[in-house]
């Protein structure tokens, strides 16, 4: 058994909901179950750390949880080692991954999560970096990270904000599915397309899809499969 | 004066046109002006080199030009050094850039273009790699290139397949403009958003926007500007 408690959100903004509110019930329950009262927030995927931490902090505080930004800590590695909950916010995956590597946070986060001492919440780019690599991000490569390898808290990749082809579109850029198929020309691991409004709950070796929509699962050389909410997806955790 | 003759296409597929046909007249004139009869095609951005070379070759042959795939040459570097025209096709920019570096083609292509001995045609990813870097590509980072630095045949970046926000969209992924603004948080060079159906013609220090639509010019800390077709954009070539 691999110990880990993860809550991986496709996007913090969902059509028809205020910021983060679509996952309020499930995320609150997740924190309470693991006796979380204080959350360490990692805002590295955006540029204004104070503003970003306040935005997420205001929501989580209203739900009864305390939030601290890692950028306010003298020793970020030590902050990770003491955290009960690590929340990695969305933004640019390349920027986020670069800073996690440069600040030597990859291994400390992995250790803290795999020991079961802290839970992990990721949203969008924060969900990308929880997987094997950021090779299935939608973001623009605005900075060059030392590697595309990420936290590998799960043994597959996720495409957050997964988007179906727009009916009647006259645009000729690749569809999301075409891009993921390109990934599979060169990489073998599964890719889970997480539509906005969906999230994954991982408890050790058990994984469940939650939220309002199907996910779309891409396996190399196979036809993609639609997976409905509340499906047990633990098979993706077996390496 | 910097010598160079470039034809940089946003996309080979344009709504309402057969493959490459939207640029037929201008590209034919460009080749004829520079006495090009044979084109060296670089298909590295896709996976099936023969198929891709045939697809582009069938079109160019019907226009009166001969096409050879670089993958059929024993010595790709030597092929570049002898080419009169180098055509880099679209696909995945990360894959393309990785192979150009690995096969040590970056400097030979630059030398051949800046000496004025060969002309360069790029489409989509082939246009991305003609600029300073691939940091403004739309592609998925399916492989890790040794750097994001590209051919730098021009001193700015391009975003091909530039797309305006879709009216009424409920999707919360970043818009193209937001992504380019993220780029400008960390990078100072201009970015030209080239809509599908537009292309740039560069002749030494003179650059003209051609095609059916405006381009959108993003300069760091400035409001983006719409540039109409047939505009002289030579100011972007001054470093």
Coordinates of C-alpha atoms in Angstrom, one line a residue:
Chain A
X1 CA 0.0 0.0 0.0
X2 CA 1.2 3.5 -0.9
X3 CA 0.2 6.1 1.7
X4 CA -1.2 9.3 0.3
X5 CA -4.2 11.6 0.7
X6 CA -4.8 13.8 -2.4
X7 CA -7.5 16.1 -3.6
X8 CA -6.8 17.0 -7.2
X9 CA -9.0 19.6 -8.7
X10 CA -9.3 20.4 -12.5
X11 CA -9.9 24.1 -12.0
X12 CA -10.7 26.4 -9.1
X13 CA -13.0 28.4 -11.3
X14 CA -16.1 26.5 -12.6
X15 CA -18.9 28.0 -14.7
X16 CA -21.8 29.0 -12.5
X17 CA -19.9 28.8 -9.3
X18 CA -17.9 31.4 -7.2
X19 CA -14.2 30.7 -6.8
X20 CA -13.5 27.2 -5.4
X21 CA -17.2 26.9 -4.3
X22 CA -18.0 23.9 -6.5
X23 CA -15.7 21.7 -4.4
X24 CA -16.6 23.2 -1.0
X25 CA -18.4 20.2 0.4
X26 CA -15.9 17.6 -0.7
X27 CA -12.8 19.6 0.2
X28 CA -14.2 20.5 3.6
X29 CA -14.9 16.9 4.4
X30 CA -11.5 15.9 3.1
X31 CA -9.7 18.4 5.5
X32 CA -11.9 17.5 8.5
X33 CA -11.4 13.8 8.0
X34 CA -7.6 14.3 8.2
X35 CA -7.9 16.8 11.1
X36 CA -6.5 19.7 9.1
X37 CA -7.0 23.1 10.6
X38 CA -4.1 25.0 9.0
X39 CA -3.2 24.9 5.2
X40 CA 0.2 25.7 3.7
X41 CA -0.5 27.5 0.4
X42 CA 2.1 27.4 -2.4
X43 CA 1.3 30.4 -4.8
X44 CA 4.4 29.9 -7.1
X45 CA 2.3 29.4 -10.2
X46 CA 1.3 33.1 -10.3
X47 CA 3.2 36.3 -9.8
X48 CA 1.6 38.2 -6.9
X49 CA 2.0 35.7 -4.0
X50 CA 0.3 37.9 -1.3
X51 CA -2.7 38.6 -3.5
X52 CA -3.0 35.0 -4.6
X53 CA -2.7 33.7 -1.0
X54 CA -5.4 36.2 0.1
X55 CA -7.7 35.1 -2.6
X56 CA -7.5 31.4 -1.7
X57 CA -7.2 32.2 2.0
X58 CA -10.4 34.3 2.1
X59 CA -12.3 31.3 0.8
X60 CA -10.8 28.7 3.0
X61 CA -10.9 30.9 6.1
X62 CA -14.7 31.4 5.5
X63 CA -14.9 27.6 5.6
X64 CA -13.1 27.4 8.9
X65 CA -9.5 26.7 7.9
X66 CA -6.3 28.8 8.5
X67 CA -4.1 29.6 5.5
X68 CA -0.4 30.6 5.4
X69 CA 1.6 31.4 2.2
X70 CA 4.9 29.5 1.9
X71 CA 6.5 32.7 0.6
X72 CA 6.1 34.3 4.0
X73 CA 8.1 31.5 5.7
X74 CA 11.8 31.9 6.4
X75 CA 12.5 28.3 5.5
X76 CA 10.1 26.9 2.9
X77 CA 11.5 23.3 3.2
X78 CA 10.9 23.4 6.9
X79 CA 7.4 24.7 6.4
X80 CA 6.6 21.7 4.1
X81 CA 8.1 19.3 6.7
X82 CA 5.8 20.7 9.4
X83 CA 2.6 21.1 7.3
X84 CA -0.5 19.1 7.8
X85 CA -2.0 20.2 4.5
X86 CA -0.2 21.5 1.3
X87 CA -2.3 23.3 -1.2
X88 CA -0.7 24.1 -4.6
X89 CA -2.6 26.7 -6.5
X90 CA -3.0 26.9 -10.3
X91 CA -1.4 29.3 -12.8
X92 CA 1.5 28.4 -15.0
X93 CA 2.8 24.9 -14.7
X94 CA 6.2 25.6 -16.1
X95 CA 6.8 28.5 -13.6
X96 CA 5.4 26.4 -10.7
X97 CA 7.6 23.4 -11.5
X98 CA 10.7 25.5 -12.0
X99 CA 10.3 27.1 -8.6
X100 CA 9.5 23.8 -6.8
X101 CA 12.7 22.4 -8.2
X102 CA 14.8 25.5 -7.6
X103 CA 13.6 25.8 -4.0
X104 CA 14.3 22.1 -3.5
X105 CA 10.7 21.3 -2.5
X106 CA 10.1 18.3 -4.6
X107 CA 11.5 15.6 -2.3
X108 CA 10.3 17.2 0.9
X109 CA 6.7 17.4 -0.4
X110 CA 6.9 13.8 -1.6
X111 CA 8.2 12.6 1.7
X112 CA 5.6 14.5 3.7
X113 CA 2.7 13.2 1.5
X114 CA 3.9 9.5 1.2
X115 CA 4.5 9.3 4.9
X116 CA 0.8 10.2 5.3
X117 CA 1.7 13.1 7.6
X118 CA 0.3 15.8 5.3
X119 CA -2.5 15.9 2.7
X120 CA -2.1 17.4 -0.7
X121 CA -4.6 19.7 -2.5
X122 CA -3.8 20.7 -6.1
X123 CA -5.8 22.8 -8.5
X124 CA -5.0 23.1 -12.3
X125 CA -1.2 23.6 -12.4
X126 CA -1.1 22.3 -8.8
X127 CA -2.8 19.2 -10.1
X128 CA -0.4 18.9 -13.1
X129 CA 2.7 18.9 -10.8
X130 CA 1.1 16.2 -8.6
X131 CA 1.4 13.8 -11.5
X132 CA 4.3 12.1 -13.2
X133 CA 5.1 15.2 -15.4
X134 CA 3.8 18.4 -16.7
X135 CA 4.0 17.0 -20.2
X136 CA 0.2 17.2 -20.5
X137 CA -0.3 20.8 -19.3
X138 CA -2.2 23.3 -21.4
X139 CA 0.1 26.2 -20.3
X140 CA 2.4 28.3 -22.3
X141 CA 6.1 27.4 -21.7
X142 CA 7.0 30.9 -20.5
X143 CA 10.1 29.7 -18.5
X144 CA 12.4 26.7 -18.9
X145 CA 12.2 24.3 -16.0
X146 CA 15.2 22.0 -15.2
X147 CA 13.0 19.0 -16.1
X148 CA 9.3 18.3 -16.9
X149 CA 9.3 15.6 -14.2
X150 CA 7.0 16.5 -11.3
X151 CA 6.0 15.1 -7.9
X152 CA 4.7 11.8 -9.2
X153 CA 2.2 11.4 -6.3
X154 CA 0.2 9.3 -8.7
X155 CA 1.7 7.1 -11.6
X156 CA -0.2 8.8 -14.4
X157 CA -0.7 12.2 -16.0
X158 CA -3.7 14.6 -15.9
X159 CA -4.9 17.1 -18.4
X160 CA -6.8 19.7 -16.3
X161 CA -9.4 22.0 -17.9
X162 CA -10.1 19.1 -20.3
X163 CA -12.0 20.5 -23.2
X164 CA -14.1 18.7 -25.9
X165 CA -13.8 19.9 -29.5
X166 CA -16.1 22.9 -30.1
X167 CA -18.9 21.9 -32.5
X168 CA -18.7 24.0 -35.7
X169 CA -15.3 25.5 -34.8
X170 CA -13.3 26.8 -37.8
X171 CA -10.0 26.9 -35.9
X172 CA -7.3 24.5 -37.1
X173 CA -5.1 24.4 -34.0
X174 CA -4.9 20.8 -32.5
X175 CA -7.8 19.7 -30.3
X176 CA -7.0 18.6 -26.8
X177 CA -7.5 15.0 -27.8
X178 CA -5.1 15.3 -30.7
X179 CA -2.5 16.8 -28.3
X180 CA -2.8 13.9 -25.9
X181 CA -2.5 11.5 -28.8
X182 CA 0.8 13.2 -29.7
X183 CA 1.9 12.7 -26.1
X184 CA 1.1 9.0 -26.5
X185 CA 3.4 8.7 -29.5
X186 CA 6.3 9.3 -27.2
X187 CA 5.0 8.4 -23.7
X188 CA 3.2 5.3 -22.4
X189 CA 1.5 6.3 -19.2
X190 CA -2.2 7.0 -19.0
X191 CA -3.6 10.6 -19.2
X192 CA -6.8 11.5 -17.5
X193 CA -8.7 14.4 -19.0
X194 CA -10.3 16.2 -16.1
X195 CA -13.1 18.5 -17.2
X196 CA -13.7 21.7 -15.2
X197 CA -16.0 20.9 -12.3
X198 CA -14.4 17.5 -11.6
X199 CA -11.8 16.3 -9.1
X200 CA -10.0 13.2 -7.9
X201 CA -10.0 12.0 -4.4
X202 CA -7.1 9.7 -3.6
X203 CA -6.8 7.8 -0.4
X204 CA -3.8 5.5 -0.4
X205 CA -4.5 3.0 -3.1
X206 CA -8.1 4.0 -3.7
X207 CA -9.1 6.8 -6.2
X208 CA -12.5 8.1 -6.9
X209 CA -13.6 10.6 -9.6
X210 CA -15.9 13.3 -8.1
X211 CA -17.8 16.3 -9.5
X212 CA -20.4 17.1 -12.1
X213 CA -19.0 15.6 -15.3
X214 CA -17.3 12.6 -16.8
X215 CA -13.6 12.4 -17.1
X216 CA -12.0 11.2 -20.3
X217 CA -9.3 8.5 -20.0
X218 CA -6.6 8.2 -22.7
X219 CA -4.5 5.0 -22.8
X220 CA -1.7 4.6 -25.3
X221 CA -3.0 3.0 -28.5
X222 CA -6.6 2.6 -27.2
X223 CA -9.8 4.4 -27.9
X224 CA -10.5 7.0 -25.2
X225 CA -13.1 6.1 -22.6
X226 CA -15.6 8.3 -20.8
X227 CA -15.7 7.7 -17.0
X228 CA -18.7 8.9 -15.0
X229 CA -18.6 10.7 -11.7
X230 CA -18.2 8.5 -8.5
X231 CA -16.4 5.9 -10.5
X232 CA -13.7 3.9 -8.7
X233 CA -10.5 4.6 -10.6
X234 CA -8.1 2.8 -8.3
X235 CA -6.7 0.8 -11.3
X236 CA -4.9 3.9 -12.4
X237 CA -2.8 3.8 -9.2
X238 CA -1.3 0.4 -10.0
X239 CA 2.0 1.0 -11.7
Chain B
X1 CA 21.5 45.2 -42.7
X2 CA 20.7 41.6 -41.8
X3 CA 20.3 39.3 -44.7
X4 CA 17.4 36.9 -44.6
X5 CA 14.4 35.9 -46.7
X6 CA 11.6 34.4 -44.6
X7 CA 8.0 33.4 -45.2
X8 CA 6.4 32.6 -41.8
X9 CA 2.9 31.1 -42.0
X10 CA 0.5 31.0 -39.0
X11 CA -1.0 27.6 -40.1
X12 CA -1.0 25.5 -43.3
X13 CA -4.7 24.7 -42.8
X14 CA -7.1 27.7 -43.0
X15 CA -10.9 27.6 -42.8
X16 CA -12.4 27.5 -46.3
X17 CA -9.1 26.6 -48.1
X18 CA -7.5 23.4 -49.1
X19 CA -4.1 22.5 -47.4
X20 CA -1.6 25.4 -48.0
X21 CA -3.8 26.9 -50.7
X22 CA -4.4 30.2 -48.9
X23 CA -0.8 31.2 -49.3
X24 CA -0.3 29.7 -52.8
X25 CA 0.1 33.0 -54.7
X26 CA 2.4 34.7 -52.2
X27 CA 4.6 31.6 -51.5
X28 CA 4.9 30.9 -55.3
X29 CA 6.0 34.4 -55.9
X30 CA 8.5 34.2 -52.9
X31 CA 10.1 31.1 -54.3
X32 CA 10.3 32.4 -57.9
X33 CA 11.8 35.7 -56.8
X34 CA 14.6 33.8 -55.1
X35 CA 15.0 31.3 -58.0
X36 CA 14.0 28.4 -55.9
X37 CA 13.2 25.2 -57.8
X38 CA 13.9 22.6 -55.0
X39 CA 12.8 22.7 -51.4
X40 CA 14.3 20.9 -48.5
X41 CA 11.4 19.9 -46.2
X42 CA 12.0 19.3 -42.5
X43 CA 9.1 17.0 -41.1
X44 CA 10.5 16.6 -37.6
X45 CA 7.4 18.2 -35.9
X46 CA 5.3 15.2 -36.8
X47 CA 5.9 11.4 -36.5
X48 CA 5.4 9.9 -40.0
X49 CA 8.1 11.7 -42.0
X50 CA 7.4 10.1 -45.4
X51 CA 3.6 10.7 -45.1
X52 CA 4.2 14.3 -44.1
X53 CA 6.7 15.1 -46.8
X54 CA 4.4 13.6 -49.4
X55 CA 1.5 15.7 -48.1
X56 CA 3.4 19.0 -48.5
X57 CA 5.3 17.7 -51.5
X58 CA 2.2 16.9 -53.4
X59 CA 1.0 20.5 -53.0
X60 CA 4.4 22.2 -53.8
X61 CA 5.0 19.8 -56.8
X62 CA 1.6 20.8 -58.3
X63 CA 2.8 24.4 -58.0
X64 CA 6.0 23.5 -59.9
X65 CA 8.6 23.0 -57.1
X66 CA 10.5 19.9 -56.2
X67 CA 10.4 18.7 -52.6
X68 CA 12.9 16.5 -50.7
X69 CA 12.5 15.3 -47.1
X70 CA 15.6 15.9 -44.9
X71 CA 15.0 12.5 -43.3
X72 CA 15.9 10.8 -46.7
X73 CA 19.3 12.5 -46.7
X74 CA 22.4 10.7 -45.4
X75 CA 23.8 13.9 -43.9
X76 CA 21.1 16.3 -42.8
X77 CA 23.7 19.1 -42.0
X78 CA 25.1 18.9 -45.4
X79 CA 21.6 18.9 -46.9
X80 CA 21.0 22.2 -45.1
X81 CA 24.3 23.7 -46.3
X82 CA 23.3 22.9 -49.9
X83 CA 19.7 23.9 -49.7
X84 CA 18.2 26.9 -51.6
X85 CA 15.0 26.7 -49.6
X86 CA 14.3 25.2 -46.2
X87 CA 10.7 24.5 -45.3
X88 CA 10.0 23.6 -41.7
X89 CA 6.5 22.1 -41.3
X90 CA 4.1 22.4 -38.3
X91 CA 3.3 19.9 -35.6
X92 CA 4.7 19.8 -32.1
X93 CA 7.2 22.6 -31.4
X94 CA 8.9 20.8 -28.5
X95 CA 9.5 17.7 -30.6
X96 CA 10.7 19.8 -33.5
X97 CA 13.1 22.0 -31.5
X98 CA 14.5 18.9 -29.7
X99 CA 15.3 17.2 -33.0
X100 CA 16.8 20.4 -34.5
X101 CA 19.1 20.7 -31.5
X102 CA 20.0 17.0 -31.3
X103 CA 20.7 16.8 -35.0
X104 CA 22.9 19.9 -34.7
X105 CA 20.9 21.8 -37.3
X106 CA 20.4 25.1 -35.5
X107 CA 23.6 26.8 -36.5
X108 CA 23.8 25.4 -40.0
X109 CA 20.2 26.7 -40.7
X110 CA 21.1 30.1 -39.2
X111 CA 24.2 30.4 -41.3
X112 CA 22.5 29.4 -44.5
X113 CA 19.6 31.8 -43.9
X114 CA 21.7 34.8 -42.7
X115 CA 24.2 34.4 -45.6
X116 CA 21.2 34.9 -47.9
X117 CA 22.0 31.6 -49.7
X118 CA 18.7 29.9 -48.7
X119 CA 15.2 31.1 -48.0
X120 CA 13.2 29.9 -45.0
X121 CA 9.5 28.9 -44.9
X122 CA 7.9 28.0 -41.7
X123 CA 4.4 27.0 -40.8
X124 CA 2.9 26.9 -37.3
X125 CA 5.6 25.1 -35.2
X126 CA 8.0 25.8 -38.1
X127 CA 7.2 29.5 -37.5
X128 CA 7.7 29.2 -33.8
X129 CA 11.2 27.8 -34.1
X130 CA 12.1 30.6 -36.5
X131 CA 11.7 33.1 -33.7
X132 CA 13.7 33.8 -30.5
X133 CA 12.2 30.9 -28.6
X134 CA 9.3 28.4 -28.5
X135 CA 8.1 30.1 -25.2
X136 CA 4.9 31.3 -27.0
X137 CA 3.9 28.0 -28.6
X138 CA 0.4 26.6 -28.1
X139 CA 1.7 23.0 -28.1
X140 CA 1.7 20.4 -25.4
X141 CA 5.2 19.8 -24.0
X142 CA 5.3 16.1 -24.9
X143 CA 9.1 15.9 -24.9
X144 CA 11.8 17.9 -23.0
X145 CA 14.0 19.9 -25.4
X146 CA 17.6 20.9 -24.3
X147 CA 16.5 24.5 -24.3
X148 CA 13.5 26.6 -25.4
X149 CA 15.9 28.9 -27.5
X150 CA 15.2 28.6 -31.2
X151 CA 16.6 29.8 -34.5
X152 CA 16.2 33.5 -33.8
X153 CA 15.9 34.4 -37.4
X154 CA 13.8 37.4 -36.1
X155 CA 14.3 39.2 -32.8
X156 CA 10.8 38.6 -31.4
X157 CA 8.4 35.8 -30.7
X158 CA 5.3 34.7 -32.6
X159 CA 2.1 33.0 -31.4
X160 CA 0.7 31.1 -34.4
X161 CA -2.9 30.1 -34.6
X162 CA -3.7 33.2 -32.6
X163 CA -7.2 32.9 -31.2
X164 CA -9.5 35.6 -29.9
X165 CA -11.5 34.8 -26.8
X166 CA -14.7 32.9 -27.8
X167 CA -17.8 35.0 -27.0
X168 CA -20.0 33.4 -24.4
X169 CA -17.5 30.7 -23.6
X170 CA -18.0 29.1 -20.2
X171 CA -14.5 27.6 -20.1
X172 CA -12.1 28.9 -17.5
X173 CA -8.7 28.0 -19.0
X174 CA -6.6 31.0 -19.7
X175 CA -7.3 32.9 -22.9
X176 CA -4.4 33.3 -25.5
X177 CA -4.0 36.9 -24.5
X178 CA -3.7 36.0 -20.8
X179 CA -1.0 33.4 -21.6
X180 CA 1.0 36.0 -23.6
X181 CA 0.6 38.4 -20.7
X182 CA 2.1 35.7 -18.4
X183 CA 5.0 35.4 -20.9
X184 CA 5.6 39.2 -20.5
X185 CA 5.8 38.9 -16.8
X186 CA 9.1 37.2 -17.3
X187 CA 10.2 38.1 -20.8
X188 CA 10.6 41.5 -22.5
X189 CA 10.6 40.7 -26.3
X190 CA 7.4 41.5 -28.4
X191 CA 5.0 38.7 -29.3
X192 CA 3.1 38.8 -32.5
X193 CA -0.2 36.9 -32.5
X194 CA -0.6 35.6 -36.0
X195 CA -4.2 34.5 -36.8
X196 CA -4.8 31.5 -39.1
X197 CA -4.8 32.9 -42.6
X198 CA -2.0 35.4 -42.1
X199 CA 1.7 35.2 -42.7
X200 CA 4.9 37.4 -42.5
X201 CA 7.2 38.1 -45.4
X202 CA 10.7 39.1 -44.3
X203 CA 13.2 40.4 -46.7
X204 CA 16.4 41.5 -44.9
X205 CA 15.3 44.4 -42.7
X206 CA 11.8 44.7 -44.1
X207 CA 8.8 42.8 -42.8
X208 CA 5.3 42.9 -44.1
X209 CA 2.1 41.2 -42.7
X210 CA 0.2 39.4 -45.4
X211 CA -3.1 37.5 -45.5
X212 CA -6.7 38.0 -44.7
X213 CA -6.8 39.1 -41.1
X214 CA -5.2 41.5 -38.6
X215 CA -2.3 40.4 -36.4
X216 CA -2.3 41.3 -32.7
X217 CA 0.9 42.7 -31.4
X218 CA 1.8 42.3 -27.7
X219 CA 4.5 44.5 -26.2
X220 CA 5.5 44.2 -22.5
X221 CA 3.4 46.5 -20.3
X222 CA 1.5 48.0 -23.2
X223 CA -2.1 47.6 -24.5
X224 CA -2.1 45.1 -27.4
X225 CA -2.5 46.6 -30.9
X226 CA -4.3 45.3 -33.9
X227 CA -2.2 45.4 -37.1
X228 CA -4.0 45.2 -40.5
X229 CA -2.8 43.2 -43.5
X230 CA -0.2 44.7 -45.7
X231 CA 1.3 46.7 -42.8
X232 CA 5.0 47.4 -42.8
X233 CA 6.2 45.8 -39.5
X234 CA 9.9 46.3 -40.1
X235 CA 10.2 48.1 -36.7
X236 CA 10.0 44.6 -35.1
X237 CA 13.2 43.6 -36.8
X238 CA 15.2 46.3 -35.0
X239 CA 16.7 44.7 -31.8

